[in-house]
C-alpha positions as a Markdown table, in Angstrom:
| # | Residue | x | y | z |
|---|---|---|---|---|
| 1 | Met | -4.2 | 64.1 | -45.7 |
| 2 | Asp | -4.5 | 60.6 | -47.2 |
| 3 | Asp | -0.9 | 59.9 | -46.4 |
| 4 | Tyr | -1.4 | 61.0 | -42.8 |
| 5 | Asn | -4.5 | 58.7 | -42.5 |
| 6 | Glu | -2.5 | 55.8 | -43.9 |
| 7 | Gln | 0.3 | 56.4 | -41.3 |
| 8 | Val | -2.3 | 56.4 | -38.5 |
| 9 | Asp | -3.9 | 53.2 | -39.7 |
| 10 | Asp | -0.5 | 51.5 | -40.0 |
| 11 | Ala | 0.4 | 52.6 | -36.4 |
| 12 | Val | -2.9 | 51.3 | -35.0 |
| 13 | Asp | -2.5 | 48.0 | -36.8 |
| 14 | Gly | 1.0 | 47.6 | -35.5 |
| 15 | Ala | 0.0 | 48.3 | -32.0 |
| 16 | Thr | -2.9 | 45.9 | -32.2 |
| 17 | Gln | -0.6 | 43.1 | -33.5 |
| 18 | Asp | 1.9 | 43.8 | -30.7 |
| 19 | Gly | -0.9 | 43.7 | -28.1 |
| 20 | Val | -2.2 | 40.4 | -29.4 |
| 21 | Ser | 1.3 | 38.9 | -29.4 |
| 22 | Gln | 2.0 | 40.2 | -26.0 |
| 23 | Trp | -1.3 | 38.9 | -24.4 |
| 24 | Glu | -1.6 | 35.7 | -26.5 |
| 25 | Pro | -3.1 | 33.0 | -24.4 |
| 26 | Ala | -0.6 | 30.6 | -22.9 |
| 27 | Asp | -2.7 | 27.7 | -24.1 |
| 28 | Leu | -1.4 | 28.4 | -27.6 |
| 29 | Leu | 2.1 | 27.4 | -26.5 |
| 30 | Asp | 3.4 | 24.0 | -27.6 |
| 31 | Arg | 2.7 | 22.3 | -24.3 |
| 32 | Pro | 4.2 | 18.9 | -23.6 |
| 33 | Lys | 1.6 | 16.2 | -23.2 |
| 34 | Trp | 3.2 | 14.2 | -20.4 |
| 35 | Pro | 2.2 | 16.5 | -17.5 |
| 36 | Lys | -1.5 | 15.9 | -18.1 |
| 37 | Val | -0.9 | 12.1 | -18.3 |
| 38 | Val | 1.2 | 12.0 | -15.1 |
| 39 | Gly | -1.2 | 14.5 | -13.4 |
| 40 | Val | -4.2 | 12.4 | -14.1 |
| 41 | Ile | -2.5 | 9.3 | -12.8 |
| 42 | Ser | -1.5 | 11.1 | -9.6 |
| 43 | Ile | -5.0 | 12.4 | -9.1 |
| 44 | Leu | -6.5 | 8.9 | -9.5 |
| 45 | Phe | -4.0 | 7.2 | -7.2 |
| 46 | Ala | -4.4 | 10.1 | -4.6 |
| 47 | Ser | -8.2 | 9.7 | -4.7 |
| 48 | Phe | -7.9 | 5.9 | -4.3 |
| 49 | Gly | -5.5 | 6.5 | -1.4 |
| 50 | Leu | -7.7 | 9.0 | 0.3 |
| 51 | Thr | -10.8 | 6.8 | 0.0 |
| 52 | Cys | -9.3 | 3.5 | 1.0 |
| 53 | Gly | -7.2 | 5.1 | 3.8 |
| 54 | Ser | -10.2 | 6.8 | 5.3 |
| 55 | Val | -12.3 | 3.6 | 5.2 |
| 56 | Ile | -9.5 | 1.5 | 6.7 |
| 57 | Thr | -8.9 | 4.0 | 9.5 |
| 58 | Val | -12.6 | 4.2 | 10.4 |
| 59 | Val | -12.8 | 0.3 | 10.3 |
| 60 | Gly | -9.8 | 0.1 | 12.5 |
| 61 | Val | -11.3 | 2.5 | 15.1 |
| 62 | Ile | -14.6 | 0.6 | 15.3 |
| 63 | Met | -13.2 | -2.9 | 14.9 |
| 64 | Pro | -12.9 | -3.7 | 18.7 |
| 65 | Ser | -16.6 | -2.9 | 19.2 |
| 66 | Leu | -17.5 | -5.0 | 16.2 |
| 67 | Val | -15.8 | -8.1 | 17.4 |
| 68 | Glu | -16.4 | -7.7 | 21.1 |
| 69 | Gly | -19.8 | -9.3 | 20.9 |
| 70 | Gly | -18.4 | -12.5 | 19.4 |
| 71 | Leu | -15.5 | -13.0 | 21.8 |
| 72 | Asp | -17.6 | -14.7 | 24.5 |
| 73 | Gly | -15.9 | -12.7 | 27.3 |
| 74 | Asp | -12.4 | -13.2 | 25.9 |
| 75 | Pro | -10.2 | -10.0 | 25.6 |
| 76 | Val | -10.1 | -8.2 | 22.3 |
| 77 | Pro | -6.9 | -9.1 | 20.3 |
| 78 | Asp | -4.4 | -6.3 | 20.7 |
| 79 | Gly | -3.7 | -6.5 | 17.0 |
| 80 | Met | -7.2 | -5.3 | 16.4 |
| 81 | Val | -6.9 | -2.2 | 18.5 |
| 82 | Met | -5.7 | 1.1 | 17.1 |
| 83 | His | -2.7 | 2.5 | 19.0 |
| 84 | Gly | -0.9 | 5.8 | 18.8 |
| 85 | Ile | 1.5 | 4.6 | 16.2 |
| 86 | Asp | -1.4 | 3.3 | 14.1 |
| 87 | Tyr | -3.0 | 6.8 | 14.1 |
| 88 | Phe | 0.3 | 8.4 | 13.2 |
| 89 | Tyr | 0.8 | 6.1 | 10.2 |
| 90 | Ala | -2.9 | 6.5 | 9.1 |
| 91 | Gly | -2.8 | 10.3 | 9.4 |
| 92 | Phe | 0.6 | 10.6 | 7.7 |
| 93 | Gly | -0.6 | 8.4 | 4.9 |
| 94 | Leu | -3.8 | 10.5 | 4.3 |
| 95 | Ala | -1.6 | 13.7 | 4.4 |
| 96 | Leu | 0.6 | 12.2 | 1.7 |
| 97 | Ala | -2.4 | 11.2 | -0.4 |
| 98 | Ala | -3.7 | 14.8 | -0.2 |
| 99 | Leu | -0.2 | 16.0 | -1.2 |
| 100 | Leu | -0.3 | 13.7 | -4.2 |
| 101 | Leu | -3.7 | 15.1 | -5.2 |
| 102 | Ile | -2.3 | 18.7 | -5.2 |
| 103 | Ala | 0.8 | 17.5 | -7.1 |
| 104 | Gly | -1.5 | 16.0 | -9.7 |
| 105 | Ile | -3.5 | 19.1 | -10.1 |
| 106 | Thr | -0.4 | 21.3 | -10.5 |
| 107 | Ala | 0.8 | 18.8 | -13.1 |
| 108 | Val | -2.3 | 19.0 | -15.3 |
| 109 | Thr | -2.1 | 22.8 | -15.0 |
| 110 | Tyr | 1.6 | 22.9 | -16.1 |
| 111 | Arg | 3.0 | 24.3 | -12.9 |
| 112 | Pro | 6.7 | 23.6 | -12.2 |
| 113 | Leu | 5.8 | 23.2 | -8.5 |
| 114 | Thr | 4.5 | 19.8 | -9.4 |
| 115 | Arg | 8.1 | 18.5 | -9.6 |
| 116 | Val | 8.9 | 19.4 | -5.9 |
| 117 | Leu | 5.6 | 18.1 | -4.7 |
| 118 | His | 6.0 | 14.7 | -6.4 |
| 119 | Leu | 9.5 | 14.3 | -5.1 |
| 120 | Ile | 8.4 | 15.1 | -1.5 |
| 121 | Tyr | 5.6 | 12.6 | -1.8 |
| 122 | Ala | 7.9 | 9.9 | -3.2 |
| 123 | Ala | 10.7 | 10.5 | -0.6 |
| 124 | Cys | 8.2 | 10.2 | 2.3 |
| 125 | Thr | 6.1 | 7.4 | 0.9 |
| 126 | Ile | 8.8 | 4.7 | 0.5 |
| 127 | Pro | 10.0 | 4.8 | 4.2 |
| 128 | Leu | 6.5 | 5.1 | 5.5 |
| 129 | Thr | 5.5 | 2.0 | 3.5 |
| 130 | Ile | 8.3 | 0.0 | 5.0 |
| 131 | Leu | 7.6 | 1.2 | 8.6 |
| 132 | Asn | 3.8 | 0.6 | 8.2 |
| 133 | Tyr | 4.4 | -2.9 | 6.7 |
| 134 | Leu | 6.5 | -3.8 | 9.8 |
| 135 | Asn | 3.9 | -2.5 | 12.1 |
| 136 | Gln | 1.1 | -4.4 | 10.3 |
| 137 | Thr | 3.1 | -7.6 | 10.3 |
| 138 | Ala | 3.6 | -7.3 | 14.1 |
| 139 | Lys | -0.1 | -6.6 | 14.6 |
| 140 | Gln | -1.0 | -9.7 | 12.5 |
| 141 | Ala | 1.4 | -11.9 | 14.5 |
| 142 | Ser | -0.2 | -10.6 | 17.6 |
| 143 | Ile | -3.6 | -11.6 | 16.4 |
| 144 | Phe | -2.4 | -15.1 | 15.5 |
| 145 | Glu | -0.8 | -15.4 | 18.9 |
| 146 | Trp | -4.1 | -14.4 | 20.6 |
| 147 | Ala | -5.8 | -17.2 | 18.5 |
| 148 | Glu | -3.4 | -19.7 | 19.9 |
| 149 | Gln | -4.1 | -18.5 | 23.5 |
| 150 | Tyr | -7.8 | -18.8 | 23.0 |
| 151 | Pro | -8.3 | -21.8 | 20.6 |
| 152 | Asn | -11.8 | -22.4 | 21.7 |
| 153 | Asn | -13.0 | -19.0 | 20.7 |
| 154 | Gln | -15.2 | -19.0 | 17.5 |
| 155 | Ile | -13.1 | -16.1 | 16.0 |
| 156 | Ser | -9.9 | -18.1 | 16.7 |
| 157 | Gln | -11.1 | -21.0 | 14.7 |
| 158 | Asn | -11.3 | -18.7 | 11.6 |
| 159 | Met | -7.7 | -17.4 | 12.1 |
| 160 | Asp | -5.6 | -20.1 | 10.4 |
| 161 | Pro | -2.5 | -18.3 | 8.9 |
| 162 | Asn | -2.0 | -21.2 | 6.5 |
| 163 | Ser | -5.6 | -21.1 | 5.1 |
| 164 | Ile | -6.2 | -20.2 | 1.5 |
| 165 | Gly | -8.1 | -17.1 | 2.4 |
| 166 | Ser | -5.3 | -15.8 | 4.6 |
| 167 | Ser | -2.7 | -16.5 | 1.9 |
| 168 | Val | -4.7 | -14.8 | -0.8 |
| 169 | Gly | -5.2 | -11.7 | 1.5 |
| 170 | Gln | -1.5 | -11.5 | 2.2 |
| 171 | Ile | -0.7 | -11.7 | -1.6 |
| 172 | Ile | -3.2 | -9.0 | -2.5 |
| 173 | Gly | -1.9 | -6.8 | 0.3 |
| 174 | Leu | 1.7 | -7.3 | -0.7 |
| 175 | Ala | 0.9 | -6.5 | -4.4 |
| 176 | Phe | -0.8 | -3.3 | -3.4 |
| 177 | Met | 2.2 | -2.4 | -1.2 |
| 178 | Ile | 4.7 | -3.0 | -4.0 |
| 179 | Val | 2.7 | -1.0 | -6.6 |
| 180 | Leu | 1.5 | 1.9 | -4.5 |
| 181 | Gly | 4.2 | 2.0 | -1.9 |
| 182 | Phe | 7.3 | 1.4 | -4.0 |
| 183 | Gly | 6.4 | 1.3 | -7.7 |
| 184 | Ile | 4.7 | 4.6 | -8.1 |
| 185 | Pro | 7.0 | 6.6 | -5.8 |
| 186 | Thr | 10.1 | 5.1 | -7.5 |
| 187 | Phe | 8.7 | 6.3 | -10.9 |
| 188 | Tyr | 8.2 | 9.8 | -9.5 |
| 189 | Leu | 11.8 | 9.8 | -8.2 |
| 190 | Ile | 13.2 | 8.8 | -11.6 |
| 191 | Trp | 10.9 | 11.0 | -13.7 |
| 192 | Phe | 11.1 | 14.2 | -11.7 |
| 193 | Gly | 14.5 | 13.6 | -10.1 |
| 194 | Leu | 16.4 | 12.6 | -13.2 |
| 195 | Leu | 14.5 | 13.2 | -16.4 |
| 196 | Lys | 12.3 | 16.3 | -15.9 |
| 197 | Thr | 14.4 | 18.6 | -13.9 |
| 198 | Lys | 13.8 | 22.0 | -15.6 |
| 199 | Pro | 10.7 | 24.2 | -15.4 |
| 200 | Glu | 10.5 | 24.6 | -19.2 |
| 201 | Gln | 10.2 | 20.8 | -19.6 |
| 202 | Ile | 6.9 | 21.1 | -17.7 |
| 203 | Thr | 5.5 | 24.4 | -19.0 |
| 204 | Gly | 6.6 | 24.1 | -22.6 |
| 205 | Gly | 8.2 | 27.6 | -22.4 |
| 206 | Asp | 10.0 | 30.0 | -20.1 |
| 207 | Glu | 7.0 | 31.8 | -18.8 |
| 208 | Gly | 5.3 | 29.2 | -16.5 |
| 209 | Val | 3.2 | 29.9 | -13.5 |
| 210 | Tyr | 4.9 | 28.8 | -10.3 |
């Protein structure tokens, strides 16, 4: 009888150990640290992009009504008016920022899908940055042209392209464009396109949640 009880106890212990091994939490795996770092960076940049993009879009929409009172009857500069292409670039930019936010969340949760999302974001952001820069440059030139046509307007007198304020603004805008529009997307292309190409490099194992 004692031998029978010992056999039963051994069987129960074995089944328990197998069950624990089978359902062991995935967090006990040796997870790589980089997905959380990259994910947090992506979430921060995405949040910054969503916030600034939304504010800039709203300001662009209401800008004509803001400056109209100080034009003394002169027409609103065309460069200060939102056109269809401007709404397209703004909407596409906000959509990409939302995509980067999702990509960051999937990175911190070790989902291999993060690789594809980051690559899509990078591949779309770089050409959008170039096109939007050309569009903004044309709008800025249009504003300066308007200032030359209406030199007596009070607003025109504050639109000197060679002023220190204008130069500093252009430098700051160019720096943001280089970092956010080219630097970060290029990093994603290299990191996810060349270095981290396998799911197990993200999950730390073969199981993964896609």
